[in-house]
Amino acid sequence: MGAAGQGVPMSTTGSTTNGPTESRSPGTIDELGGDLAVAALAVARRFSAGATMWCVGPVWTEHARHVAVEFVHPVIVGKRALPALTIDSPDPVAALRPMAASGDVLVLVGDASTPGARDLLRRADAWGLTTVWCGAGDRAPAGSAHHVLWTDGDPAARHDGSVVRLYHLLWELTHVCFEHAAVLTPADVGPGEVCLTCSDEGRPGEVLSVDDQGMAAVRTAGGVETVDTTIVAPVGTGDLVLIHAGTAIAVLDEP
Amino acid sequence: MSDFLYPFLDGVGPDVPALLDDLASSAQAKAAISDALRAETLEREATLITATADAMAARFDAGGRLFTFGNGGSSTDAASVAVLFAAPPRGGPLPARCLADDTAVLSALGNDVGFELVFSRQLIAHARAGDIALGLSTSGGSRNLLAAFREARQRDILTIGFAGYDGGEMARSGDVVHCLVVRSDSVHRIQETQGALAVALWSAVQSRLSRDEAARA
């Protein structure tokens, strides 16, 4: 996958314009339906493999809590209770770092201006999490998350039920996927998943420590790897690097 | 190979594209239902929304404050309503607070006096005559909301309820002066339209307050 997560396979509307989408009438969700379908299948697969869902709303705190309660305590009797937890911290990266594991899911809820969103999503990607960003209004930048679920709307969209509807539908479709056990274990890399075996462009990782020879312990989706950082030196703890063949080939810029 | 991976499908692999198509269609159908319910509810409750907004505006104008509450997903929707009034996307901020926000208070009251009283006891502590109590429930039957509305009525606190289904006990009890009902039996669709009701109400309150201000100027 590419630098800063830009090579992450995107849902269908991920490559559309970043600006307001006035051309789409409110309530028309042809594209969103496809985005939701792909995201729900990815989330269902991750849950089936034992994932925890981390829900973060740095500003839209109420929505993060709503997402977590949806998945933990289903409104429909008989549906599985799934592990979903809200991260209620002014520093969600620091809160998630020791808790989140590769294969988990991060749901970020907030508009495109959510502070810290880019850094959080990039680190979650480097740690091997599947990332979902639900928001409204001006669209989040293409490639900012593996799954971008967006709704049009005026500045009151945070409150008018349209954002709630995004994750209600995500929950509903995720549970439909559970009824189709055969699709839950992908035979190959499915839509929205990251291919780790053809990493020509480099895989992201977070530097844990560096020795004086430039050899670094780097956290990636696959675990902690020893990586030669001499060609991008100096790097420090917390830096995000791109790894190719055991070598750090780039340092991702500060968000 | 697929026999080995998916023996229960008799050698047929999972049809992922077909499932994704089904999921997308399902999402679109649900969104259409949600849109229709929203439009129908806003139209049916238009008169009540205006009357409720007028009553709220009069209370805000006289120094009243808004307290919101609900359980589960509705507690987060109650938080959303409080933020909408207190930190609005446009217009002036109004005093509003969600009574479901504080885990220490909720668990203290739940543990010591029972969960049925977690909101009414907070109204007793915080609210005064002239304030507003707004509770959201999808069933219309949450006992801690009914207890809070009963307490509020005795204290001249304006009672506003958002309910679903047929309005439930909230619509029947007489303690909820303004009860806005989303006539659906889907918890999700009810909550989505309750968001639309909240924005309609807030918008009408803002208009009323600016109209009153202009009239005084």
Short mmCIF file of C-alpha atoms in Angstrom, two decimals, chain A residues 26-34 36-38 40-41 45 61-63 65-66 69-70 75-76 154-162 164-169 171-174 176-177 180-183 185-188 191, chain B residues 5-6 8-9 13-16 19-32 34-35 38 72-74 76-77 79-81 83-84 87 89-90 100-101 186-189 191-199 202:
data_model
loop_
_atom_site.label_atom_id
_atom_site.label_comp_id
_atom_site.label_asym_id
_atom_site.label_seq_id
_atom_site.Cartn_x
_atom_site.Cartn_y
_atom_site.Cartn_z
CA PRO A 26 -29.96 14.41 0.41
CA GLY A 27 -31.20 10.91 0.90
CA THR A 28 -29.79 9.63 -2.36
CA ILE A 29 -27.43 7.00 -1.20
CA ASP A 30 -26.66 4.94 -4.27
CA GLU A 31 -22.94 5.35 -3.75
CA LEU A 32 -23.20 5.24 0.01
CA GLY A 33 -25.04 1.92 -0.24
CA GLY A 34 -22.01 0.43 -1.98
CA LEU A 36 -21.69 0.62 3.43
CA ALA A 37 -21.81 -2.86 1.91
CA VAL A 38 -18.04 -3.08 1.50
CA ALA A 40 -19.90 -3.97 6.64
CA LEU A 41 -18.32 -7.04 5.08
CA ARG A 45 -14.84 -10.40 8.77
CA THR A 61 -18.23 12.20 21.47
CA GLU A 62 -21.92 11.30 21.59
CA HIS A 63 -21.68 9.49 18.27
CA ARG A 65 -20.71 6.24 22.36
CA HIS A 66 -23.72 5.53 20.21
CA VAL A 69 -23.67 0.77 22.42
CA GLU A 70 -25.15 -0.34 19.07
CA VAL A 75 -31.55 -3.39 19.68
CA ILE A 76 -32.72 -6.59 18.04
CA ASP A 154 -25.67 21.30 6.53
CA PRO A 155 -23.78 22.09 9.74
CA ALA A 156 -26.65 20.64 11.78
CA ALA A 157 -26.07 17.21 10.20
CA ARG A 158 -24.22 16.16 13.35
CA HIS A 159 -27.57 16.32 15.15
CA ASP A 160 -30.29 15.59 12.60
CA GLY A 161 -30.10 11.79 12.55
CA SER A 162 -28.24 11.44 9.28
CA VAL A 164 -26.73 8.16 13.28
CA ARG A 165 -28.22 6.52 10.21
CA LEU A 166 -24.75 5.85 8.78
CA TYR A 167 -23.71 3.65 11.67
CA HIS A 168 -27.16 2.17 12.17
CA LEU A 169 -26.92 0.88 8.61
CA TRP A 171 -24.54 -2.28 12.20
CA GLU A 172 -27.52 -3.71 10.32
CA LEU A 173 -25.45 -4.78 7.30
CA THR A 174 -22.69 -6.21 9.50
CA VAL A 176 -26.58 -9.54 7.70
CA CYS A 177 -23.01 -10.64 6.86
CA HIS A 180 -23.56 -15.72 5.50
CA ALA A 181 -20.80 -17.65 7.25
CA ALA A 182 -19.09 -18.57 4.00
CA VAL A 183 -18.14 -14.97 3.21
CA THR A 185 -13.31 -15.90 5.90
CA PRO A 186 -11.97 -14.32 2.77
CA ALA A 187 -10.31 -16.76 0.39
CA ASP A 188 -8.31 -13.87 -0.97
CA PRO A 191 -12.46 -5.30 -1.00
CA LEU B 5 -12.81 -24.10 2.17
CA TYR B 6 -16.59 -24.06 1.99
CA PHE B 8 -21.28 -26.50 3.38
CA LEU B 9 -21.76 -24.79 0.03
CA GLY B 13 -17.65 -20.47 -3.27
CA PRO B 14 -19.26 -17.57 -1.48
CA ASP B 15 -20.73 -15.14 -3.93
CA VAL B 16 -19.25 -11.99 -2.46
CA LEU B 19 -23.89 -10.34 -1.28
CA LEU B 20 -22.43 -6.84 -1.65
CA ASP B 21 -25.17 -6.01 -4.15
CA ASP B 22 -27.80 -7.28 -1.72
CA LEU B 23 -26.29 -5.27 1.12
CA ALA B 24 -26.17 -2.09 -0.96
CA SER B 25 -29.78 -2.52 -2.05
CA SER B 26 -30.81 -3.20 1.53
CA ALA B 27 -29.04 -0.03 2.71
CA GLN B 28 -30.77 2.00 0.02
CA ALA B 29 -34.17 0.57 0.90
CA LYS B 30 -33.68 1.28 4.59
CA ALA B 31 -32.51 4.82 3.82
CA ALA B 32 -35.60 5.39 1.71
CA SER B 34 -35.86 6.49 6.93
CA ASP B 35 -36.32 9.48 4.59
CA ARG B 38 -38.63 11.69 8.60
CA GLY B 72 -28.60 3.69 25.76
CA GLY B 73 -28.45 5.08 22.24
CA SER B 74 -31.09 7.60 23.31
CA THR B 76 -26.27 9.78 23.25
CA ASP B 77 -29.09 11.35 21.26
CA ALA B 79 -26.36 14.47 24.54
CA SER B 80 -26.65 15.50 20.90
CA VAL B 81 -29.73 17.63 21.66
CA VAL B 83 -24.93 20.14 22.33
CA LEU B 84 -27.22 21.37 19.56
CA ALA B 87 -23.11 24.92 21.04
CA PRO B 89 -23.92 25.39 14.37
CA ARG B 90 -25.56 28.80 13.93
CA ALA B 100 -26.84 11.07 31.06
CA ASP B 101 -23.31 12.43 30.62
CA SER B 186 -37.95 0.22 14.22
CA VAL B 187 -35.73 1.53 17.00
CA HIS B 188 -33.12 2.66 14.49
CA ARG B 189 -35.53 4.49 12.22
CA GLN B 191 -33.87 7.44 16.56
CA GLU B 192 -32.93 8.83 13.15
CA THR B 193 -36.18 10.77 12.87
CA GLN B 194 -35.92 11.94 16.48
CA GLY B 195 -32.68 13.64 15.39
CA ALA B 196 -34.60 15.42 12.66
CA LEU B 197 -37.26 16.45 15.20
CA ALA B 198 -34.54 17.85 17.48
CA VAL B 199 -33.12 20.01 14.70
CA TRP B 202 -34.05 23.87 17.79
#
